[in-house]
PDB file of C-alpha atoms in Angstrom:
ATOM      1  CA  UNK A   1     -15.459 -14.422   9.169  1.00 51.00           C
ATOM      2  CA  UNK A   2     -12.644 -13.856  10.700  1.00 56.00           C
ATOM      3  CA  UNK A   3      -9.497 -11.931  11.846  1.00 53.00           C
ATOM      4  CA  UNK A   4      -7.283 -13.828   9.146  1.00 61.00           C
ATOM      5  CA  UNK A   5      -9.591 -13.793   6.181  1.00 76.00           C
ATOM      6  CA  UNK A   6      -9.564 -10.185   6.488  1.00 79.00           C
ATOM      7  CA  UNK A   7      -5.829  -9.181   6.344  1.00 84.00           C
ATOM      8  CA  UNK A   8      -6.275 -12.444   3.260  1.00 87.00           C
ATOM      9  CA  UNK A   9      -8.462  -9.946   1.637  1.00 87.00           C
ATOM     10  CA  UNK A  10      -6.157  -7.270   1.680  1.00 90.00           C
ATOM     11  CA  UNK A  11      -3.328  -9.499   0.059  1.00 92.00           C
ATOM     12  CA  UNK A  12      -5.797 -10.280  -2.581  1.00 93.00           C
ATOM     13  CA  UNK A  13      -6.625  -7.439  -3.604  1.00 93.00           C
ATOM     14  CA  UNK A  14      -3.311  -5.487  -3.446  1.00 94.00           C
ATOM     15  CA  UNK A  15      -1.804  -8.523  -5.404  1.00 95.00           C
ATOM     16  CA  UNK A  16      -4.573  -8.169  -8.116  1.00 95.00           C
ATOM     17  CA  UNK A  17      -3.860  -4.794  -8.031  1.00 96.00           C
ATOM     18  CA  UNK A  18      -0.735  -5.365  -8.606  1.00 96.00           C
ATOM     19  CA  UNK A  19      -1.028  -7.968 -11.496  1.00 96.00           C
ATOM     20  CA  UNK A  20      -3.721  -5.370 -12.814  1.00 96.00           C
ATOM     21  CA  UNK A  21      -0.897  -2.547 -13.673  1.00 96.00           C
ATOM     22  CA  UNK A  22       1.023  -4.805 -14.794  1.00 97.00           C
ATOM     23  CA  UNK A  23      -0.934  -6.496 -17.321  1.00 96.00           C
ATOM     24  CA  UNK A  24      -1.372  -2.578 -17.870  1.00 96.00           C
ATOM     25  CA  UNK A  25       1.669  -1.950 -18.891  1.00 96.00           C
ATOM     26  CA  UNK A  26       1.628  -4.946 -20.717  1.00 95.00           C
ATOM     27  CA  UNK A  27      -1.426  -4.240 -22.496  1.00 95.00           C
ATOM     28  CA  UNK A  28       0.929  -0.724 -23.716  1.00 96.00           C
ATOM     29  CA  UNK A  29       3.116  -2.091 -25.107  1.00 95.00           C
ATOM     30  CA  UNK A  30       1.395  -4.390 -26.924  1.00 93.00           C
ATOM     31  CA  UNK A  31      -1.336  -1.472 -28.227  1.00 92.00           C
ATOM     32  CA  UNK A  32       1.506   0.250 -29.653  1.00 94.00           C
ATOM     33  CA  UNK A  33       3.325  -2.099 -31.809  1.00 91.00           C
ATOM     34  CA  UNK A  34      -0.806  -2.981 -32.678  1.00 87.00           C
ATOM     35  CA  UNK A  35      -0.718   0.849 -33.312  1.00 86.00           C
ATOM     36  CA  UNK A  36       2.059   0.930 -35.411  1.00 88.00           C
ATOM     37  CA  UNK A  37       2.101  -2.559 -37.499  1.00 84.00           C
ATOM     38  CA  UNK A  38      -2.098  -0.893 -38.332  1.00 81.00           C
ATOM     39  CA  UNK A  39       0.268   2.212 -39.707  1.00 82.00           C
ATOM     40  CA  UNK A  40       2.480  -0.004 -41.757  1.00 83.00           C
ATOM     41  CA  UNK A  41       0.142  -2.298 -43.462  1.00 78.00           C
ATOM     42  CA  UNK A  42      -2.843  -0.102 -43.516  1.00 71.00           C
ATOM     43  CA  UNK A  43      -4.403  -1.726 -46.401  1.00 70.00           C
ATOM     44  CA  UNK A  44      -4.303  -5.214 -45.106  1.00 70.00           C
ATOM     45  CA  UNK A  45      -5.501  -4.668 -41.002  1.00 66.00           C
ATOM     46  CA  UNK A  46      -8.396  -2.816 -40.156  1.00 62.00           C
ATOM     47  CA  UNK A  47     -11.194  -2.193 -42.289  1.00 62.00           C
ATOM     48  CA  UNK A  48     -10.748  -3.923 -44.747  1.00 64.00           C
ATOM     49  CA  UNK A  49     -10.060  -7.223 -43.224  1.00 68.00           C
ATOM     50  CA  UNK A  50     -10.704  -7.192 -39.939  1.00 69.00           C
ATOM     51  CA  UNK A  51      -7.875  -6.968 -36.924  1.00 69.00           C
ATOM     52  CA  UNK A  52      -4.675  -9.420 -36.534  1.00 78.00           C
ATOM     53  CA  UNK A  53      -3.854 -10.955 -33.540  1.00 82.00           C
ATOM     54  CA  UNK A  54      -1.859  -8.274 -32.254  1.00 83.00           C
ATOM     55  CA  UNK A  55      -5.003  -5.797 -32.226  1.00 83.00           C
ATOM     56  CA  UNK A  56      -6.779  -8.267 -31.010  1.00 87.00           C
ATOM     57  CA  UNK A  57      -4.348  -9.148 -27.868  1.00 90.00           C
ATOM     58  CA  UNK A  58      -3.898  -5.591 -27.391  1.00 91.00           C
ATOM     59  CA  UNK A  59      -7.132  -5.384 -27.201  1.00 91.00           C
ATOM     60  CA  UNK A  60      -7.476  -8.767 -24.711  1.00 94.00           C
ATOM     61  CA  UNK A  61      -4.242  -7.343 -22.461  1.00 95.00           C
ATOM     62  CA  UNK A  62      -6.849  -4.965 -21.601  1.00 95.00           C
ATOM     63  CA  UNK A  63     -10.382  -6.655 -21.193  1.00 96.00           C
ATOM     64  CA  UNK A  64      -7.679  -8.310 -18.195  1.00 96.00           C
ATOM     65  CA  UNK A  65      -6.556  -5.315 -17.040  1.00 96.00           C
ATOM     66  CA  UNK A  66      -9.501  -3.736 -16.223  1.00 96.00           C
ATOM     67  CA  UNK A  67     -11.235  -7.046 -14.816  1.00 96.00           C
ATOM     68  CA  UNK A  68      -8.152  -7.940 -12.357  1.00 96.00           C
ATOM     69  CA  UNK A  69      -7.223  -4.517 -10.723  1.00 95.00           C
ATOM     70  CA  UNK A  70     -10.911  -3.666 -10.668  1.00 95.00           C
ATOM     71  CA  UNK A  71     -11.435  -6.887  -8.809  1.00 95.00           C
ATOM     72  CA  UNK A  72      -8.584  -5.987  -6.300  1.00 95.00           C
ATOM     73  CA  UNK A  73      -9.905  -2.522  -6.242  1.00 94.00           C
ATOM     74  CA  UNK A  74     -13.027  -5.197  -4.587  1.00 93.00           C
ATOM     75  CA  UNK A  75     -11.483  -6.368  -1.881  1.00 90.00           C
ATOM     76  CA  UNK A  76      -9.688  -4.152  -1.215  1.00 90.00           C
ATOM     77  CA  UNK A  77     -12.294  -2.064  -0.552  1.00 87.00           C
ATOM     78  CA  UNK A  78     -13.580  -1.558   3.097  1.00 80.00           C
ATOM     79  CA  UNK A  79     -17.308  -3.581   4.393  1.00 74.00           C
ATOM     80  CA  UNK A  80     -18.545  -3.214   7.358  1.00 68.00           C
ATOM     81  CA  UNK A  81     -19.192  -6.123   7.998  1.00 64.00           C
ATOM     82  CA  UNK A  82     -16.224  -7.503   8.177  1.00 56.00           C
ATOM     83  CA  UNK A  83     -14.397  -4.281  10.093  1.00 57.00           C
ATOM     84  CA  UNK A  84     -11.904  -4.466  13.124  1.00 58.00           C
ATOM     85  CA  UNK A  85     -13.857  -4.472  16.462  1.00 57.00           C
ATOM     86  CA  UNK A  86     -11.608  -4.096  18.903  1.00 52.00           C
TER      87      UNK A  86
END
């Protein structure tokens, strides 16, 4: 790989980690909203009828946050074949 490719991988990895953190924040807010919703309508949402869209959205955001941040960290890790030679 060229030297430029190494820098592009670092930029893309950093951007993915930042996006994953942003999605994690959104997932935390969505989880709080889903918990409040489940507390108010415990008879409808959860054990008897399954979970609603709010619960599924919160879980989906957590999966997206972990996947995106994990991909970014994967790109940021140093690889022996890509290290610079001075």
